[in-house]
Tab-separated table of C-alpha atoms in Angstrom:
chain	number	residue	atom	x	y	z
V	2	MET	CA	-28.815	-64.871	35.868
V	3	ASN	CA	-25.096	-64.825	35.500
V	4	LYS	CA	-23.570	-65.735	38.884
V	5	PHE	CA	-21.039	-62.522	39.922
V	6	ASN	CA	-18.531	-61.978	42.721
V	7	ILE	CA	-20.027	-59.114	43.871
V	8	ILE	CA	-17.609	-55.835	45.702
V	9	PRO	CA	-20.252	-53.342	47.414
V	10	ILE	CA	-19.630	-49.973	47.994
V	11	PHE	CA	-22.141	-48.320	50.535
V	12	VAL	CA	-23.448	-44.872	49.774
V	13	PRO	CA	-26.010	-44.132	52.565
V	14	HIS	CA	-28.551	-41.794	51.738
V	15	MET	CA	-26.668	-39.771	49.263
V	16	GLY	CA	-28.010	-38.551	46.559
V	17	CYS	CA	-31.279	-38.857	47.915
V	18	PRO	CA	-33.620	-36.187	49.230
V	19	HIS	CA	-36.410	-38.776	50.043
V	20	ASP	CA	-36.727	-39.799	53.777
V	21	CYS	CA	-39.331	-42.736	52.902
V	22	ILE	CA	-41.112	-44.147	56.074
V	23	PHE	CA	-39.632	-47.155	55.794
V	24	CYS	CA	-35.979	-46.378	55.538
V	25	ASN	CA	-33.081	-45.789	57.668
V	26	GLN	CA	-30.224	-46.227	55.380
V	27	ARG	CA	-27.514	-45.565	58.010
V	28	LYS	CA	-29.105	-48.977	59.524
V	29	ILE	CA	-29.270	-50.877	55.986
V	30	THR	CA	-25.949	-50.654	55.362
V	31	ASN	CA	-24.319	-50.208	59.330
V	32	PHE	CA	-22.381	-47.337	57.330
V	33	VAL	CA	-22.562	-43.849	58.855
V	34	ASP	CA	-19.822	-41.989	56.936
V	35	VAL	CA	-19.188	-42.544	52.926
V	36	LEU	CA	-15.876	-44.192	52.155
V	37	ASP	CA	-13.708	-41.973	50.901
V	38	GLU	CA	-11.601	-42.655	47.599
V	39	VAL	CA	-8.286	-44.207	49.192
V	40	ASP	CA	-11.139	-46.457	51.604
V	41	ILE	CA	-12.675	-46.968	47.894
V	42	ARG	CA	-9.747	-48.560	46.620
V	43	LYS	CA	-8.566	-50.365	49.532
V	44	ASN	CA	-12.324	-52.064	50.019
V	45	ILE	CA	-11.961	-53.030	46.261
V	46	GLU	CA	-8.773	-54.628	46.672
V	47	ASN	CA	-9.579	-56.480	49.382
V	48	TYR	CA	-12.417	-58.346	47.860
V	49	ILE	CA	-10.615	-59.259	44.588
V	50	SER	CA	-7.789	-60.366	46.887
V	51	TYR	CA	-10.735	-62.608	48.643
V	52	PHE	CA	-12.666	-64.296	45.649
V	53	LYS	CA	-10.693	-67.594	44.601
V	54	ASN	CA	-12.354	-68.726	41.893
V	55	LYS	CA	-11.167	-66.376	39.251
V	56	ASN	CA	-13.496	-68.094	36.601
V	57	ILE	CA	-16.467	-66.124	38.534
V	58	PRO	CA	-16.660	-62.181	36.856
V	59	ILE	CA	-16.124	-59.909	39.267
V	60	GLU	CA	-18.978	-56.625	39.963
V	61	ILE	CA	-18.448	-53.618	41.918
V	62	ALA	CA	-21.760	-52.605	43.204
V	63	PHE	CA	-22.836	-49.219	43.987
V	64	TYR	CA	-25.445	-49.764	46.959
V	65	GLY	CA	-27.056	-48.055	49.753
V	66	GLY	CA	-28.011	-44.756	48.254
V	67	SER	CA	-29.578	-43.221	45.071
V	68	PHE	CA	-26.370	-43.733	43.133
V	69	THR	CA	-27.236	-40.992	40.201
V	70	GLY	CA	-28.544	-38.900	42.760
V	71	LEU	CA	-25.422	-37.679	43.435
V	72	ASP	CA	-23.391	-34.844	42.923
V	73	LYS	CA	-22.497	-34.919	39.024
V	74	ASN	CA	-18.733	-34.635	39.783
V	75	LEU	CA	-18.776	-36.826	42.712
V	76	MET	CA	-21.098	-39.366	40.921
V	77	ILE	CA	-18.096	-39.427	38.087
V	78	ARG	CA	-15.638	-39.434	40.453
V	79	TYR	CA	-16.774	-42.699	42.130
V	80	LEU	CA	-17.216	-44.459	38.507
V	81	GLU	CA	-13.897	-43.746	37.231
V	82	ILE	CA	-12.166	-45.554	40.404
V	83	ALA	CA	-14.348	-48.195	39.353
V	84	LYS	CA	-13.519	-48.299	35.440
V	85	TYR	CA	-10.141	-48.224	36.963
V	86	TYR	CA	-10.411	-52.030	38.399
V	87	ILE	CA	-12.295	-53.054	34.556
V	88	ASP	CA	-9.183	-51.043	32.150
V	89	ILE	CA	-6.967	-53.456	34.109
V	90	ASP	CA	-8.630	-56.014	33.746
V	91	PHE	CA	-9.377	-57.207	37.498
V	92	VAL	CA	-12.940	-56.230	37.546
V	93	ASN	CA	-15.852	-57.095	34.600
V	94	SER	CA	-18.208	-54.886	35.191
V	95	ILE	CA	-20.245	-52.032	37.519
V	96	ARG	CA	-24.006	-51.996	38.841
V	97	ILE	CA	-25.843	-49.093	40.719
V	98	SER	CA	-28.746	-48.682	42.604
V	99	THR	CA	-31.131	-45.256	42.413
V	100	ARG	CA	-34.301	-44.464	42.045
V	101	PRO	CA	-36.497	-44.237	39.474
V	102	ASP	CA	-36.959	-40.584	38.651
V	103	TYR	CA	-33.038	-40.348	38.955
V	104	ILE	CA	-32.761	-41.556	35.261
V	105	SER	CA	-32.304	-39.134	32.198
V	106	LYS	CA	-30.590	-39.574	28.731
V	107	GLU	CA	-27.839	-37.506	30.202
V	108	ILE	CA	-27.309	-39.821	33.343
V	109	LEU	CA	-27.601	-43.298	31.051
V	110	ASP	CA	-24.908	-41.437	28.654
V	111	ILE	CA	-22.615	-41.242	31.355
V	112	LEU	CA	-22.871	-44.866	33.148
V	113	ILE	CA	-22.391	-46.056	29.859
V	114	LYS	CA	-19.104	-44.326	29.482
V	115	TYR	CA	-17.886	-45.262	32.371
V	116	LYS	CA	-19.019	-49.463	31.402
V	117	VAL	CA	-21.906	-49.958	33.903
V	118	HIS	CA	-23.246	-53.105	33.391
V	119	THR	CA	-26.916	-52.571	35.724
V	120	ILE	CA	-29.466	-50.548	36.697
V	121	GLU	CA	-31.747	-51.421	40.124
V	122	LEU	CA	-34.927	-49.263	40.461
V	123	GLY	CA	-36.073	-49.212	43.923
V	124	VAL	CA	-39.664	-49.618	42.777
V	125	GLN	CA	-41.532	-50.931	45.692
V	126	SER	CA	-45.000	-50.802	44.313
V	127	MET	CA	-46.944	-49.968	41.815
V	128	THR	CA	-49.633	-48.504	43.183
V	129	GLN	CA	-49.582	-44.995	43.110
V	130	SER	CA	-51.562	-44.368	46.567
V	131	THR	CA	-48.893	-47.038	48.323
V	132	LEU	CA	-46.147	-44.547	46.996
V	133	ASP	CA	-47.698	-41.560	48.426
V	134	LEU	CA	-48.477	-43.123	51.879
V	135	ASN	CA	-44.704	-44.316	51.849
V	136	ASN	CA	-43.587	-40.666	50.965
V	137	ARG	CA	-41.766	-42.357	47.653
V	138	GLY	CA	-41.693	-39.013	46.091
V	139	HIS	CA	-42.116	-39.972	42.166
V	140	ASN	CA	-45.422	-41.357	40.547
V	141	VAL	CA	-46.013	-44.466	38.811
V	142	GLU	CA	-45.160	-43.748	35.475
V	143	CYS	CA	-41.746	-43.040	35.828
V	144	VAL	CA	-41.253	-46.374	36.720
V	145	TYR	CA	-42.433	-47.253	33.242
V	146	GLU	CA	-40.631	-44.412	31.490
V	147	SER	CA	-37.096	-45.231	33.153
V	148	SER	CA	-37.135	-48.611	32.348
V	149	SER	CA	-37.635	-48.209	29.124
V	150	LEU	CA	-34.803	-45.355	28.878
V	151	ILE	CA	-32.279	-48.117	30.124
V	152	LYS	CA	-33.482	-50.486	28.093
V	153	LYS	CA	-32.762	-48.523	24.805
V	154	TYR	CA	-29.463	-48.165	26.624
V	155	ASN	CA	-29.267	-51.826	26.113
V	156	ILE	CA	-28.117	-52.113	30.246
V	157	LYS	CA	-29.747	-54.972	32.380
V	158	LEU	CA	-32.296	-53.703	34.318
V	159	GLY	CA	-33.374	-54.991	37.787
V	160	LEU	CA	-36.201	-53.919	39.612
V	161	GLN	CA	-36.993	-53.719	43.866
V	162	MET	CA	-40.198	-54.369	45.257
V	163	MET	CA	-41.868	-54.724	48.831
V	164	VAL	CA	-44.292	-56.677	50.445
V	165	GLY	CA	-46.403	-55.269	53.275
V	166	LEU	CA	-45.911	-51.511	52.708
V	167	TYR	CA	-47.703	-49.622	54.892
V	168	GLY	CA	-51.235	-48.868	52.860
V	169	ASP	CA	-50.988	-52.417	50.950
V	170	THR	CA	-53.218	-54.899	50.338
V	171	ILE	CA	-52.783	-58.712	49.045
V	172	ASP	CA	-54.108	-57.075	45.727
V	173	THR	CA	-51.838	-53.915	45.814
V	174	VAL	CA	-48.467	-56.217	46.109
V	175	VAL	CA	-50.220	-58.544	43.550
V	176	ASN	CA	-50.828	-55.461	40.692
V	177	THR	CA	-47.026	-54.298	42.008
V	178	ALA	CA	-45.958	-57.970	40.314
V	179	PHE	CA	-47.819	-57.724	37.430
V	180	GLU	CA	-46.994	-54.536	35.764
V	181	ILE	CA	-43.351	-55.283	37.279
V	182	CYS	CA	-43.479	-58.406	34.935
V	183	LYS	CA	-45.164	-55.837	32.113
V	184	ILE	CA	-41.891	-53.943	32.115
V	185	ASN	CA	-40.215	-57.233	31.929
V	186	PRO	CA	-36.567	-56.837	33.582
V	187	ASP	CA	-34.176	-58.914	33.440
V	188	PHE	CA	-34.518	-60.086	37.348
V	189	VAL	CA	-36.476	-59.006	40.428
V	190	ARG	CA	-35.356	-58.575	44.259
V	191	VAL	CA	-38.173	-58.955	46.600
V	192	TYR	CA	-38.417	-57.924	50.441
V	193	PRO	CA	-40.749	-57.821	52.749
V	194	THR	CA	-41.915	-54.685	54.732
V	195	LEU	CA	-39.321	-54.080	58.164
V	196	THR	CA	-40.341	-51.906	60.632
V	197	ILE	CA	-36.557	-50.381	61.157
V	198	LYS	CA	-35.575	-48.649	64.249
V	199	ASP	CA	-35.677	-44.586	63.737
V	200	THR	CA	-38.283	-44.383	60.993
V	201	GLU	CA	-41.365	-43.417	60.480
V	202	LEU	CA	-42.601	-46.293	59.945
V	203	GLU	CA	-41.660	-47.124	63.692
V	204	ARG	CA	-43.634	-44.476	64.772
V	205	LEU	CA	-47.081	-45.213	62.999
V	206	TYR	CA	-45.963	-49.015	64.119
V	207	TYR	CA	-46.205	-48.090	67.981
V	208	SER	CA	-49.217	-45.197	67.108
V	209	LYS	CA	-50.755	-48.772	66.248
V	210	GLU	CA	-51.699	-47.025	62.816
V	211	TYR	CA	-49.241	-49.515	60.843
V	212	ILE	CA	-50.196	-53.684	61.564
V	213	PRO	CA	-46.728	-55.119	60.046
V	214	MET	CA	-47.158	-58.827	58.416
V	215	SER	CA	-47.005	-61.965	60.526
V	216	LEU	CA	-44.022	-64.026	59.395
V	217	GLU	CA	-46.900	-66.611	57.972
V	218	ASP	CA	-48.844	-63.842	56.393
V	219	SER	CA	-45.983	-62.531	54.571
V	220	ILE	CA	-44.638	-66.454	53.088
V	221	CYS	CA	-47.903	-67.045	52.004
V	222	LEU	CA	-48.210	-63.574	50.355
V	223	CYS	CA	-44.652	-63.809	49.086
V	224	LYS	CA	-45.470	-67.643	47.216
V	225	TYR	CA	-48.083	-65.746	44.973
V	226	ILE	CA	-44.868	-62.845	44.058
V	227	TYR	CA	-42.967	-66.180	43.684
V	228	VAL	CA	-44.609	-67.902	41.692
V	229	ILE	CA	-46.246	-65.005	39.304
V	230	PHE	CA	-42.394	-63.929	38.515
V	231	LYS	CA	-41.618	-67.934	38.153
V	232	TYR	CA	-44.302	-67.977	35.442
V	233	TYR	CA	-43.101	-64.806	33.143
V	234	ASN	CA	-39.825	-66.183	33.711
V	235	ILE	CA	-38.373	-63.042	35.507
V	236	PRO	CA	-35.573	-64.578	37.877
V	237	ILE	CA	-35.927	-63.958	41.650
V	238	ILE	CA	-32.712	-63.146	42.848
V	239	ARG	CA	-33.157	-61.844	46.053
V	240	LEU	CA	-35.939	-62.770	48.724
V	241	GLY	CA	-35.878	-61.456	51.617
V	242	LEU	CA	-33.044	-59.826	53.508
V	243	GLN	CA	-30.476	-62.127	54.706
V	244	SER	CA	-27.514	-61.365	57.753
V	245	SER	CA	-25.453	-59.961	54.616
V	246	ASP	CA	-27.829	-56.756	54.494
V	247	ASN	CA	-25.973	-56.344	57.928
V	248	ILE	CA	-29.290	-56.191	59.203
V	249	SER	CA	-29.427	-56.738	62.979
V	250	GLU	CA	-32.737	-58.632	64.083
V	251	ASP	CA	-32.082	-58.089	67.807
V	252	VAL	CA	-30.745	-54.046	67.509
V	253	ASP	CA	-32.283	-52.579	64.405
V	254	ILE	CA	-35.371	-54.891	63.777
V	255	VAL	CA	-38.618	-53.740	65.917
V	256	ALA	CA	-41.384	-55.346	63.762
V	257	GLY	CA	-41.739	-57.548	60.868
V	258	PRO	CA	-41.928	-60.776	58.866
V	259	TYR	CA	-37.853	-61.147	59.460
V	260	HIS	CA	-36.365	-64.541	58.622
V	261	PRO	CA	-32.358	-64.846	57.535
V	262	ALA	CA	-33.862	-67.944	55.292
V	263	PHE	CA	-36.929	-66.337	54.348
V	264	ARG	CA	-36.427	-67.117	50.739
V	265	GLU	CA	-36.066	-71.036	52.144
V	266	LEU	CA	-39.467	-70.380	53.830
V	267	VAL	CA	-40.997	-69.355	50.749
V	268	GLU	CA	-39.315	-71.926	48.764
V	269	SER	CA	-40.410	-74.985	50.582
V	270	SER	CA	-43.972	-73.974	50.970
V	271	VAL	CA	-44.313	-73.711	47.511
V	272	TYR	CA	-43.236	-77.071	47.127
V	273	ARG	CA	-45.210	-78.434	50.151
V	274	ASP	CA	-48.009	-77.383	47.747
V	275	PHE	CA	-46.235	-78.978	44.512
V	276	ILE	CA	-45.856	-82.113	45.827
V	277	GLU	CA	-49.616	-82.373	47.768
V	278	TYR	CA	-51.258	-81.218	44.276
V	279	TYR	CA	-49.500	-84.797	42.502
V	280	MET	CA	-50.007	-86.829	45.575
V	281	CYS	CA	-53.527	-85.809	44.923
V	282	PHE	CA	-53.513	-85.904	41.195
V	283	PHE	CA	-51.862	-89.378	41.539
V	284	ASP	CA	-53.748	-90.726	44.741
V	285	ILE	CA	-51.105	-91.630	46.645
V	286	LYS	CA	-52.315	-93.222	49.551
V	287	ASP	CA	-49.255	-94.935	51.143
V	288	ASP	CA	-45.547	-94.032	52.278
V	289	ILE	CA	-43.521	-92.763	48.841
V	290	THR	CA	-39.960	-92.332	48.128
V	291	ILE	CA	-39.559	-88.987	46.336
V	292	LYS	CA	-36.384	-88.566	43.880
V	293	CYS	CA	-34.679	-85.291	43.824
V	294	ASN	CA	-31.754	-82.948	42.575
V	295	ASN	CA	-29.402	-83.179	45.851
V	296	SER	CA	-30.054	-79.149	45.683
V	297	GLU	CA	-34.276	-79.566	46.469
V	298	VAL	CA	-34.112	-81.801	49.738
V	299	SER	CA	-34.167	-78.957	51.835
V	300	LYS	CA	-37.029	-77.313	50.009
V	301	ILE	CA	-38.910	-80.760	50.173
V	302	VAL	CA	-38.352	-81.030	53.750
V	303	GLY	CA	-38.997	-77.747	54.902
V	304	ASN	CA	-37.630	-75.847	57.959
V	305	LYS	CA	-37.197	-78.397	60.747
V	306	ARG	CA	-38.836	-80.860	58.356
V	307	SER	CA	-41.787	-79.216	58.951
V	308	ASN	CA	-43.333	-80.307	55.469
V	309	LEU	CA	-42.257	-84.016	56.568
V	310	LYS	CA	-44.597	-83.608	58.823
V	311	TYR	CA	-47.142	-81.743	57.231
V	312	PHE	CA	-47.538	-84.865	55.528
V	313	LYS	CA	-47.410	-86.961	58.132
V	314	GLU	CA	-50.402	-85.266	59.758
V	315	LYS	CA	-52.442	-84.730	56.898
V	316	TYR	CA	-52.469	-87.769	55.259
V	317	ASN	CA	-50.323	-89.997	57.746
V	318	ILE	CA	-47.442	-90.647	54.818
V	319	ASN	CA	-43.673	-90.692	55.243
V	320	ILE	CA	-41.585	-88.950	52.545
V	321	LYS	CA	-38.619	-90.563	51.968
V	322	ILE	CA	-36.071	-88.193	50.348
V	323	LYS	CA	-33.477	-90.489	47.472
V	324	THR	CA	-30.912	-87.532	45.212
V	325	LEU	CA	-30.242	-88.517	41.509
V	326	THR	CA	-28.917	-86.928	38.734
V	327	LEU	CA	-32.199	-85.394	38.198
V	328	GLU	CA	-32.193	-81.168	36.804
V	329	LYS	CA	-33.865	-79.300	39.331
V	330	ASN	CA	-37.612	-78.901	39.360
V	331	ILE	CA	-38.339	-81.840	38.769
V	332	LEU	CA	-39.284	-84.352	40.844
V	333	LYS	CA	-39.591	-88.332	40.681
V	334	PHE	CA	-42.837	-89.597	42.465
V	335	ASN	CA	-41.955	-93.283	42.550
V	336	GLU	CA	-41.607	-93.690	39.114
V	337	ASN	CA	-43.769	-90.970	38.098
V	338	ILE	CA	-42.242	-87.649	36.957
V	339	VAL	CA	-43.284	-84.144	37.886
V	340	TYR	CA	-42.229	-80.955	36.946
V	341	MET	CA	-42.349	-77.783	38.614
V	342	ASN	CA	-42.882	-75.530	35.063
V	343	ASP	CA	-46.442	-77.512	35.238
V	344	PHE	CA	-47.652	-77.192	38.575
V	345	ILE	CA	-46.293	-73.401	38.194
V	346	ASP	CA	-48.919	-72.877	35.569
V	347	TYR	CA	-51.356	-74.781	37.385
V	348	TYR	CA	-51.342	-72.796	40.381
V	349	PHE	CA	-50.956	-68.711	38.651
V	350	ASN	CA	-54.039	-70.104	36.518
V	351	LYS	CA	-56.391	-71.667	39.718
V	352	ASN	CA	-55.204	-69.219	42.716
V	353	ILE	CA	-54.018	-66.255	41.319
V	354	LEU	CA	-55.661	-65.273	38.135
V	355	ARG	CA	-59.034	-66.971	39.941
V	356	ARG	CA	-58.573	-64.609	42.566
V	357	ILE	CA	-58.001	-61.526	40.044
V	358	ASP	CA	-61.404	-62.572	37.990
V	359	GLU	CA	-63.510	-62.395	41.562
V	360	THR	CA	-61.642	-59.451	42.559
């Protein structure tokens, strides 16, 4: 994925008549009222002035609601505002977020005209029973149809999935990941399900009809999902909600596996398994120096040095880390070079495919 400077424009719950049981868009976007045209322009121009690196392309992103479910005239007006900044070379592209059942040829003809570059579909699950339990209001088939249609228009496709929805199991989550891989989007976002205040899911939680995943279990399951997408070379551009998503842990989140560095926790868990596999493969019994790219140090160390503590407690081995000008996903164990991609292949076949075969 190319890196963009993003200008977010939130249209909370606009265009979406559905109340998915986990959703409270006003909490998630931190906006109650929709920005008017003057505010939208001011917001865009403020962001443009903030961006210092002029070599990074700028993208206007309509987030929050189901953009293509807006009244057509209002949708076009918003697109006209965004396209104006493309026409004067201040902005490079437009991105929108919407539902799978709000895509059609007529809509895509409009989006293409106004230079929409990327469409993200909130898929959440590819298991029909899970979609129904969470009041998504569409079926699985429309995800395939809308994704195929978007690809025919040569618009970049992103798919969003959630882990730990009401009615989810390990198998339904893994199934969703595999079905998304069949569609082969340009990228994915993966979110653990959080119980947000003033939602139906909150009621189910308090009535003990819904048990949120623990942070530990969510990390473990998202590690499976991470490996699946890595195996199929599908970029994960977001893993977990962050403070930038305007979620307040103390105010908005009732329960669920929230952590501000959720992705780092998942990747650290992957790196722990990666290191442990090759320690066993090379029969390492003594203290070791691992050389890596500087960007991978925190993943090897783990949150609060958890990985280093793990190897010390389990194997009585101290790990020293040294940074080199290695490419990412390549480690050097003393003098042995190992590759993350090789480990992903191993983990995928041994732990994920074997589980599927057994079930």
